[in-house]
Tab-separated table of C-alpha atoms and ligand atoms in Angstrom:
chain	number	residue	atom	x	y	z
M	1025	UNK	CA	-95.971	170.434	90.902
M	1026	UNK	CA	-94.921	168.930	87.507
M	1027	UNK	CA	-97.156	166.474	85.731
M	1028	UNK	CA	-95.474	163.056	86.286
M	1029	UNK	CA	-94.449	161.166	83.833
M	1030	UNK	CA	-96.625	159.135	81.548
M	1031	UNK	CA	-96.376	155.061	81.142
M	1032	UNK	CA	-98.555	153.344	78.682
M	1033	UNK	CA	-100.984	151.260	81.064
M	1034	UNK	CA	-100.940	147.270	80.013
M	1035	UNK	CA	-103.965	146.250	81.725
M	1036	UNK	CA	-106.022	147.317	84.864
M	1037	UNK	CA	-107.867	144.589	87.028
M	1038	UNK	CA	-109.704	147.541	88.079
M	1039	UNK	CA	-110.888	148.919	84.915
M	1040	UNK	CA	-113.865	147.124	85.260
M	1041	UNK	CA	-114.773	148.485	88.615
M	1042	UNK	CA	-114.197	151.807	87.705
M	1043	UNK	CA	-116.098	151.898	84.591
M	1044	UNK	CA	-118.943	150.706	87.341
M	1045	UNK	CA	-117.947	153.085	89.447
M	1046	UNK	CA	-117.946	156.090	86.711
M	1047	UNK	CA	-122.172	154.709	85.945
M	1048	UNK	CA	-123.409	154.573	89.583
M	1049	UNK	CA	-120.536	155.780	92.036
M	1050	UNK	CA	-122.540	154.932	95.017
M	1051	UNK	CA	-123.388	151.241	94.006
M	1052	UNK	CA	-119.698	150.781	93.257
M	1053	UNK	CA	-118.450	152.028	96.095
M	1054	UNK	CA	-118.887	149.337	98.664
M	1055	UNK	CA	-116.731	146.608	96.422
M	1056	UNK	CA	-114.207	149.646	95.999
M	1057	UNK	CA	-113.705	150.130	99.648
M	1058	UNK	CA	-113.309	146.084	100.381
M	1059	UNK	CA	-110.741	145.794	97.771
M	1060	UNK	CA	-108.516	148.395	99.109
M	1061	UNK	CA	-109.575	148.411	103.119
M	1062	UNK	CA	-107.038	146.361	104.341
M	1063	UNK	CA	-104.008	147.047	101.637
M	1064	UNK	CA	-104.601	151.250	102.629
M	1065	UNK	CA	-104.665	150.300	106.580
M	1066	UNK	CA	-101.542	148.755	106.549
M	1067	UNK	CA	-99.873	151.190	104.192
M	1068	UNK	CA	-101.131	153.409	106.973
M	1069	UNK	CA	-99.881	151.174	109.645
M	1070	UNK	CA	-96.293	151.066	108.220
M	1071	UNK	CA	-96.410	154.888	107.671
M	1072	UNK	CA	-97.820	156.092	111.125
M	1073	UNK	CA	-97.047	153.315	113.444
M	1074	UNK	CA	-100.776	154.030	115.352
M	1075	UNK	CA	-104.026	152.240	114.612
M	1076	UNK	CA	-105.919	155.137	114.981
M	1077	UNK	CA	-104.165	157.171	112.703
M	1078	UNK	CA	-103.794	154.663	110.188
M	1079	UNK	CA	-107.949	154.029	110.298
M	1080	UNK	CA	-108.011	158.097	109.513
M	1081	UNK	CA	-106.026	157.607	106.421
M	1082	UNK	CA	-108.128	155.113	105.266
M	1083	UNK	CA	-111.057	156.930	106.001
M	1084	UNK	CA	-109.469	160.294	104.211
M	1085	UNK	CA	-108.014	158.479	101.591
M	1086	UNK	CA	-111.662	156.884	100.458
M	1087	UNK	CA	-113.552	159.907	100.933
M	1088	UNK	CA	-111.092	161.445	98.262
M	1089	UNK	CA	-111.976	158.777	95.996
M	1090	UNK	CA	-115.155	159.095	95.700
M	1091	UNK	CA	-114.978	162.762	95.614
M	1092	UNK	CA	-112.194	162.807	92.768
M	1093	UNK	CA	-113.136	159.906	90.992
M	1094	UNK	CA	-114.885	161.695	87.892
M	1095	UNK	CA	-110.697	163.454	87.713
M	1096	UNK	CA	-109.578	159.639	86.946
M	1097	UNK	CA	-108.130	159.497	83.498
M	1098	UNK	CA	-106.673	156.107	83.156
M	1099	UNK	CA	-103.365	157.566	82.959
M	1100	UNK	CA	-102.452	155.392	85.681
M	1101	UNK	CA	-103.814	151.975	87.374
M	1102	UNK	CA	-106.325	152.792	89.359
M	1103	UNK	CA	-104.633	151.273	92.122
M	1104	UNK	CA	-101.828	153.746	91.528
M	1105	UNK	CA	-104.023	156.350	91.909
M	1106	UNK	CA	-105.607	155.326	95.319
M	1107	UNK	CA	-101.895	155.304	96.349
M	1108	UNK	CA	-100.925	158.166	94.851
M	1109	UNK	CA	-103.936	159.801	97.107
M	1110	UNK	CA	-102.868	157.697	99.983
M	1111	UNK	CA	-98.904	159.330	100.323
M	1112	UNK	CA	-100.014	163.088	99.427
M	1113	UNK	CA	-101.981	162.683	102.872
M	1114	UNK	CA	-99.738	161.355	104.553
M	1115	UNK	CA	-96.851	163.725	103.944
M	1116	UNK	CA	-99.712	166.221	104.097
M	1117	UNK	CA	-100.636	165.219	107.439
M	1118	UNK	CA	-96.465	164.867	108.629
M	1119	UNK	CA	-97.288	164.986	112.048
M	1120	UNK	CA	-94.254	165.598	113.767
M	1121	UNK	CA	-93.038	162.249	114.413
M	1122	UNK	CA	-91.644	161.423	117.626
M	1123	UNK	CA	-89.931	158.267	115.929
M	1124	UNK	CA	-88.148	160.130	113.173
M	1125	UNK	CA	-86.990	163.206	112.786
M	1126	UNK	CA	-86.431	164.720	109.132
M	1127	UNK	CA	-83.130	164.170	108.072
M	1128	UNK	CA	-81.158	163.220	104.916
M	1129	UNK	CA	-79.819	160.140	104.933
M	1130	UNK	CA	-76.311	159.202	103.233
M	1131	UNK	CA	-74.518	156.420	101.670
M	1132	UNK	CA	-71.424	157.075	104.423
M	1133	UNK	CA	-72.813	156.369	107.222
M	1134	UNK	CA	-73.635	152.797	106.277
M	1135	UNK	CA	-70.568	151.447	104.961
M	1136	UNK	CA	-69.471	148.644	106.760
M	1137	UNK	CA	-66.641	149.268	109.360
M	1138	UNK	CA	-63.652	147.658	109.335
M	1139	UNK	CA	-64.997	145.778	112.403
M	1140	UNK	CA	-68.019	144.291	111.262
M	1141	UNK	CA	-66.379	143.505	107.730
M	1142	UNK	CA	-63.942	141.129	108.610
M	1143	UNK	CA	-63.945	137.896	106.830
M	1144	UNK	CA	-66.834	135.771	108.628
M	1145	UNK	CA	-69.851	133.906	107.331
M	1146	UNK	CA	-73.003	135.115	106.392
M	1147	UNK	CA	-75.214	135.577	110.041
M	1148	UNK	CA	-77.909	132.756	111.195
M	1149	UNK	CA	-80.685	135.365	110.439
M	1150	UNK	CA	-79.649	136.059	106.974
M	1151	UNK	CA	-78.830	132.306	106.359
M	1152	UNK	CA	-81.312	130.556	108.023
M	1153	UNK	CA	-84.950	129.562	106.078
M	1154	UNK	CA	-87.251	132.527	106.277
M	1155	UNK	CA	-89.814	131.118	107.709
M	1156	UNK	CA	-86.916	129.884	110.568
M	1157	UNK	CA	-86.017	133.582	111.178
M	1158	UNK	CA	-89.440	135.427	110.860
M	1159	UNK	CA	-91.679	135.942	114.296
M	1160	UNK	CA	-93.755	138.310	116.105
M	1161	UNK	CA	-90.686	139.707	118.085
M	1162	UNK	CA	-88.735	140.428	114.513
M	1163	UNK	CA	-91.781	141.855	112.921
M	1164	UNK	CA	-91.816	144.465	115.824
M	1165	UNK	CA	-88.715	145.603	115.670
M	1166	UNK	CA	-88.931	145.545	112.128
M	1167	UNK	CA	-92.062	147.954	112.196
M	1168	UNK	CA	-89.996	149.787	114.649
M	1169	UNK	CA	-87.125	150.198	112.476
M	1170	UNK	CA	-89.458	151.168	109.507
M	1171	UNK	CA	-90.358	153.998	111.544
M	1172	UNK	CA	-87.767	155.238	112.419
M	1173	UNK	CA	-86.691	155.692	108.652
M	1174	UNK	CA	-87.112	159.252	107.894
M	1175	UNK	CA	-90.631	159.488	106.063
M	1176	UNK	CA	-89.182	160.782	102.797
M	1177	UNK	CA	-86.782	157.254	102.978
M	1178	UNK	CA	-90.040	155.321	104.691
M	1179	UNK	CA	-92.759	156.065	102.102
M	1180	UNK	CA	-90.528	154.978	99.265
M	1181	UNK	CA	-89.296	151.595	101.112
M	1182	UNK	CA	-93.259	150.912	102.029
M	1183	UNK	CA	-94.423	151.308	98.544
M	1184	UNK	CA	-91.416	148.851	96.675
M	1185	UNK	CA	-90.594	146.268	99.678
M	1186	UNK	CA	-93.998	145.775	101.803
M	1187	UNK	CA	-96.265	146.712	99.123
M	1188	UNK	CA	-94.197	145.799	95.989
M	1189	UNK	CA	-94.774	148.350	94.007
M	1190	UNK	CA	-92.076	149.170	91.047
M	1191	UNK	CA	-89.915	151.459	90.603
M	1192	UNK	CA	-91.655	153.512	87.708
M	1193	UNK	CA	-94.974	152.918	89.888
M	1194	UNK	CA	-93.386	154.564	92.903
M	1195	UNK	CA	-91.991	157.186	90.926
M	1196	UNK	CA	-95.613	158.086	89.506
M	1197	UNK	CA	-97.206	157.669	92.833
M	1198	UNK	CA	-95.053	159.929	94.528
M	1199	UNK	CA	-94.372	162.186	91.903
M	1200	UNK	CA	-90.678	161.230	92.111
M	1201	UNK	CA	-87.597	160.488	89.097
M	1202	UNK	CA	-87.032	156.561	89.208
M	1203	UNK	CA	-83.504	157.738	90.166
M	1204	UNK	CA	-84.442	159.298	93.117
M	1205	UNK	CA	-86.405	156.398	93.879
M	1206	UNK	CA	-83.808	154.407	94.041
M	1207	UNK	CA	-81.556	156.143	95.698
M	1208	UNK	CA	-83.966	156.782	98.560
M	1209	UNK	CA	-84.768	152.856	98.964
M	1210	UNK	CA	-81.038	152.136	98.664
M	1211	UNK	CA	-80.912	154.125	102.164
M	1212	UNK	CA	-83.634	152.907	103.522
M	1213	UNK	CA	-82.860	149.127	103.150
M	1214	UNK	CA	-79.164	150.057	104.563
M	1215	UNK	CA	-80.656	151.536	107.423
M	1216	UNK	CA	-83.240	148.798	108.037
M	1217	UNK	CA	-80.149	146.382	107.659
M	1218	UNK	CA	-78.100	147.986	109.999
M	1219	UNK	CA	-80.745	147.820	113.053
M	1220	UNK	CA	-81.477	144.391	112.525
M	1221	UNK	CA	-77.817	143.775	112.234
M	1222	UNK	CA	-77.659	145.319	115.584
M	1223	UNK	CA	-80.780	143.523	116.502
M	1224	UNK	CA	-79.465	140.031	116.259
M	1225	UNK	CA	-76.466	140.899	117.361
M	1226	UNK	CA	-77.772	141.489	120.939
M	1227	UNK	CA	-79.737	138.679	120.994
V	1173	UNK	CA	-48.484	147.955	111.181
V	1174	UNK	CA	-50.071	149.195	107.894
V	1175	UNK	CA	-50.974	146.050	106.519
V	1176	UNK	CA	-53.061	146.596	103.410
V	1177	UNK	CA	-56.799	144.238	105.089
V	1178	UNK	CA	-58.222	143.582	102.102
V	1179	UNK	CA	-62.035	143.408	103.922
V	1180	UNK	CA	-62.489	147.093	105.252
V	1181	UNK	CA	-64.019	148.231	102.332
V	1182	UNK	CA	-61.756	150.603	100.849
V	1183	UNK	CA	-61.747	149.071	97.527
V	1184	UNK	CA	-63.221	151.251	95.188
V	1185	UNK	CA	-65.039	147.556	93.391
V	1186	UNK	CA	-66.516	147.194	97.251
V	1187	UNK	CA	-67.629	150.616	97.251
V	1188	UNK	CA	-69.046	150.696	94.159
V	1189	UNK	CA	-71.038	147.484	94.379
V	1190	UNK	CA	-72.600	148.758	98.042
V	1191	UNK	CA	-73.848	151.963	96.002
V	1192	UNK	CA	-75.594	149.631	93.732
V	1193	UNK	CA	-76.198	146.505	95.545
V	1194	UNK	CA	-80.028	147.431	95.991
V	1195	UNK	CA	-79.800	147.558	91.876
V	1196	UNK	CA	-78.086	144.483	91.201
V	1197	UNK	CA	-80.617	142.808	93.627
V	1198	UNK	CA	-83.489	144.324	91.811
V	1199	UNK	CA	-82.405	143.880	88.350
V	1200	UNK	CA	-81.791	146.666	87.521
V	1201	UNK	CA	-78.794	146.882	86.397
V	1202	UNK	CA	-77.615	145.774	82.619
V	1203	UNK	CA	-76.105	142.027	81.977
V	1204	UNK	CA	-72.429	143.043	82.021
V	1205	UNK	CA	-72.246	145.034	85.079
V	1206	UNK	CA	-74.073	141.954	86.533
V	1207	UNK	CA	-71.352	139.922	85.932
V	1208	UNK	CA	-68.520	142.168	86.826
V	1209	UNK	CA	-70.404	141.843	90.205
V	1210	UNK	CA	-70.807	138.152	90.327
V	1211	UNK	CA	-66.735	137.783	89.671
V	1212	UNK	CA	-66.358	140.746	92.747
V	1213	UNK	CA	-68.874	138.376	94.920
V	1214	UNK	CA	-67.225	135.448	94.384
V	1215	UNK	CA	-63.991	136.764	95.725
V	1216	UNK	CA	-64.726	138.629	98.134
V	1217	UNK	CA	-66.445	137.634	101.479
V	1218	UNK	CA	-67.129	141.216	102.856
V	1219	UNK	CA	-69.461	142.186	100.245
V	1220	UNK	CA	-70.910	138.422	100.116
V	1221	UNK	CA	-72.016	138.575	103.419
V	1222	UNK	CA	-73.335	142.895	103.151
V	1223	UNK	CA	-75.045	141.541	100.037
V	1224	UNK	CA	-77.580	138.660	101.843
V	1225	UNK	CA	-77.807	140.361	104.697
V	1226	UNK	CA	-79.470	143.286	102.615
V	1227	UNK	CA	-81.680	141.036	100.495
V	1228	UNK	CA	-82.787	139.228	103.550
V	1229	UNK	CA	-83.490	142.566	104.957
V	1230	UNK	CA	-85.688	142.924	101.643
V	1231	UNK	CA	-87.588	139.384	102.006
V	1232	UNK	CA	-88.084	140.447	105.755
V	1233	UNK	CA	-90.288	143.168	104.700
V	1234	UNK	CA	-92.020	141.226	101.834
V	1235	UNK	CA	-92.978	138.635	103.893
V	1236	UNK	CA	-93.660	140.702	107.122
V	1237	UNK	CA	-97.431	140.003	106.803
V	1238	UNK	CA	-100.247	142.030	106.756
V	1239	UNK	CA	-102.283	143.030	109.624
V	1240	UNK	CA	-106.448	142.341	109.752
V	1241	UNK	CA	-108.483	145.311	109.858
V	1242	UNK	CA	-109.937	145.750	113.118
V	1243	UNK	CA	-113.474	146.244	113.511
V	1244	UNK	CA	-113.618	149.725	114.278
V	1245	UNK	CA	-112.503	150.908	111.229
V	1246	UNK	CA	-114.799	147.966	109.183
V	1247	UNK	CA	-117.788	150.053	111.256
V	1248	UNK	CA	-116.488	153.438	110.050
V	1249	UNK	CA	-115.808	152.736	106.481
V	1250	UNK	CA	-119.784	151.208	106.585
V	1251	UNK	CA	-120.755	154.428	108.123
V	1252	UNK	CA	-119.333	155.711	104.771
V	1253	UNK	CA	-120.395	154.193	102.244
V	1254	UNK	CA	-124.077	154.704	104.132
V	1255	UNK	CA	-123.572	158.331	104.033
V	1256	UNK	CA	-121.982	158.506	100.661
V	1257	UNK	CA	-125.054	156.530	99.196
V	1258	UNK	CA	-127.445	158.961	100.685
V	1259	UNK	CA	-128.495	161.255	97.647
D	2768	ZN	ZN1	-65.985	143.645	98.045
């Protein structure tokens, strides 16, 4: 695997804690895990769709923290890093997925049809006030539809749009071009689109 | 019966700007381009309505929430640290 690429670092809210942590890893460790617990269990939840394996990756995911810690060289934010740790066991672990099978996804297949690109106004859900168009029932079958995004598409989509992430950081984090980035959360937010299109249009 | 329907996408500016649409809404893409896709949106309803129905797609996942950690977990990661501090 090639080295990724190198972007000056502006400043790190964690540099503080991991100078601590570099001094007396165990004494640092606790403030480590609560500022990453619950961002790394819901990366996990949007990645695996199951509790349990989402607690694993946390679990994994600290344990290789603390053990690789001292291999830290500030080339990145920290938090970066702890992502960058985060995906590699994920697609490590690829578990066959029930929801989504591998498969390369292409521009084609989401170009509007002639059918759903007449002239008409933009839908209620896409109009309306967020907070008029967001519940419990959407955010299912939003989690749903993030699963069922090929991983390759669904890590990239987790790290820009839930976790917001940019594109360079993506790129570093997954050891990806910011082109490829791109083009893989391109797909992914066509294919999201297109099953809440068909979502609300069953309603 | 082949009447040229403007809306079914087989403009090459349509196809172009759904190629880059997830650009233009990032910023991504430099100032002129930008506005050789604000004259294409303003004139043309099909990729007006493709184009907010993708960002709201977008803002959908930003705003999706973030779930609580549940207390099994909370117990194992303290189970942890405890075994990580032993020396
Ligand atoms: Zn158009």
């Amino acid at each position: 695997m090639s080295e990724p690429t190198r972007y000056p670092i502006k400043s790190d809210p964690d540099a503080e804690l991991v100078r601590a942590a570099r001094a007396d890893q165990a004494a640092a460790f606790p403030e480590l895990v609560k500022r990453y617990e619950r961002a790394l269990y819901n990366f996990g939840l949007k990645m695996c769709g199951v509790a349990s394996d989402a607690e694993d990756l946390v679990q994994d995911t600290f344990l290789n923290v603390y053990r690789y810690l001292d291999g830290f060289r500030n080339e990145t934010k920290f938090k970066n890093w702890v992502y960058r740790i985060a995906a590699s066991i994920c697609i490590k672990k690829r578990r066959k997925s029930k929801f989504a099978p591998d498969r390369e996804l292409s521009l084609d297949e989401f170009l509007p049809t002639d059918e759903t690109a007449v002239e008409g106004d933009v839908p209620a859900w896409a109009a309306l006030p967020l907070d008029r168009v967001l519940n419990d029932e959407l955010r299912r079958k939003l989690q749903e539809a993030i699963l069922a995004l090929p991983e390759k598409y669904r890590v990239v989509l987790v790290l820009r749009d839930v976790e917001g992430f940019s594109t360079e950081e993506s790129a570093q984090i997954l050891n990806l071009t910011p082109a490829n980035v791109k083009v893989r959360l391109h797909r992914a937010r066509l294919f999201l689109r297109d099953h809440l299109k068909s979502y609300f249009d069953n309603v | 019966m082949s009447e040229h329907t403007p809306h079914n996408h087989p403009d090459f500016r349509c196809r172009e700007l759904f190629a880059r649409m997830s650009e233009y809404l990032d910023n991504e893409l430099d100032g002129s381009l930008c506005r050789e896709i604000e004259g294409h949106l303003n004139e043309c309803q099909a990729c007006k309505v493709c184009l907010s129905t993708l960002k709201r797609t977008v803002a959908l996942c930003r705003e999706a929430g973030a779930a609580p950690i549940p207390e099994t977990l909370s117990r194992r990661l303290r189970e942890l640290i405890a075994t990580l501090a032993k020396p």
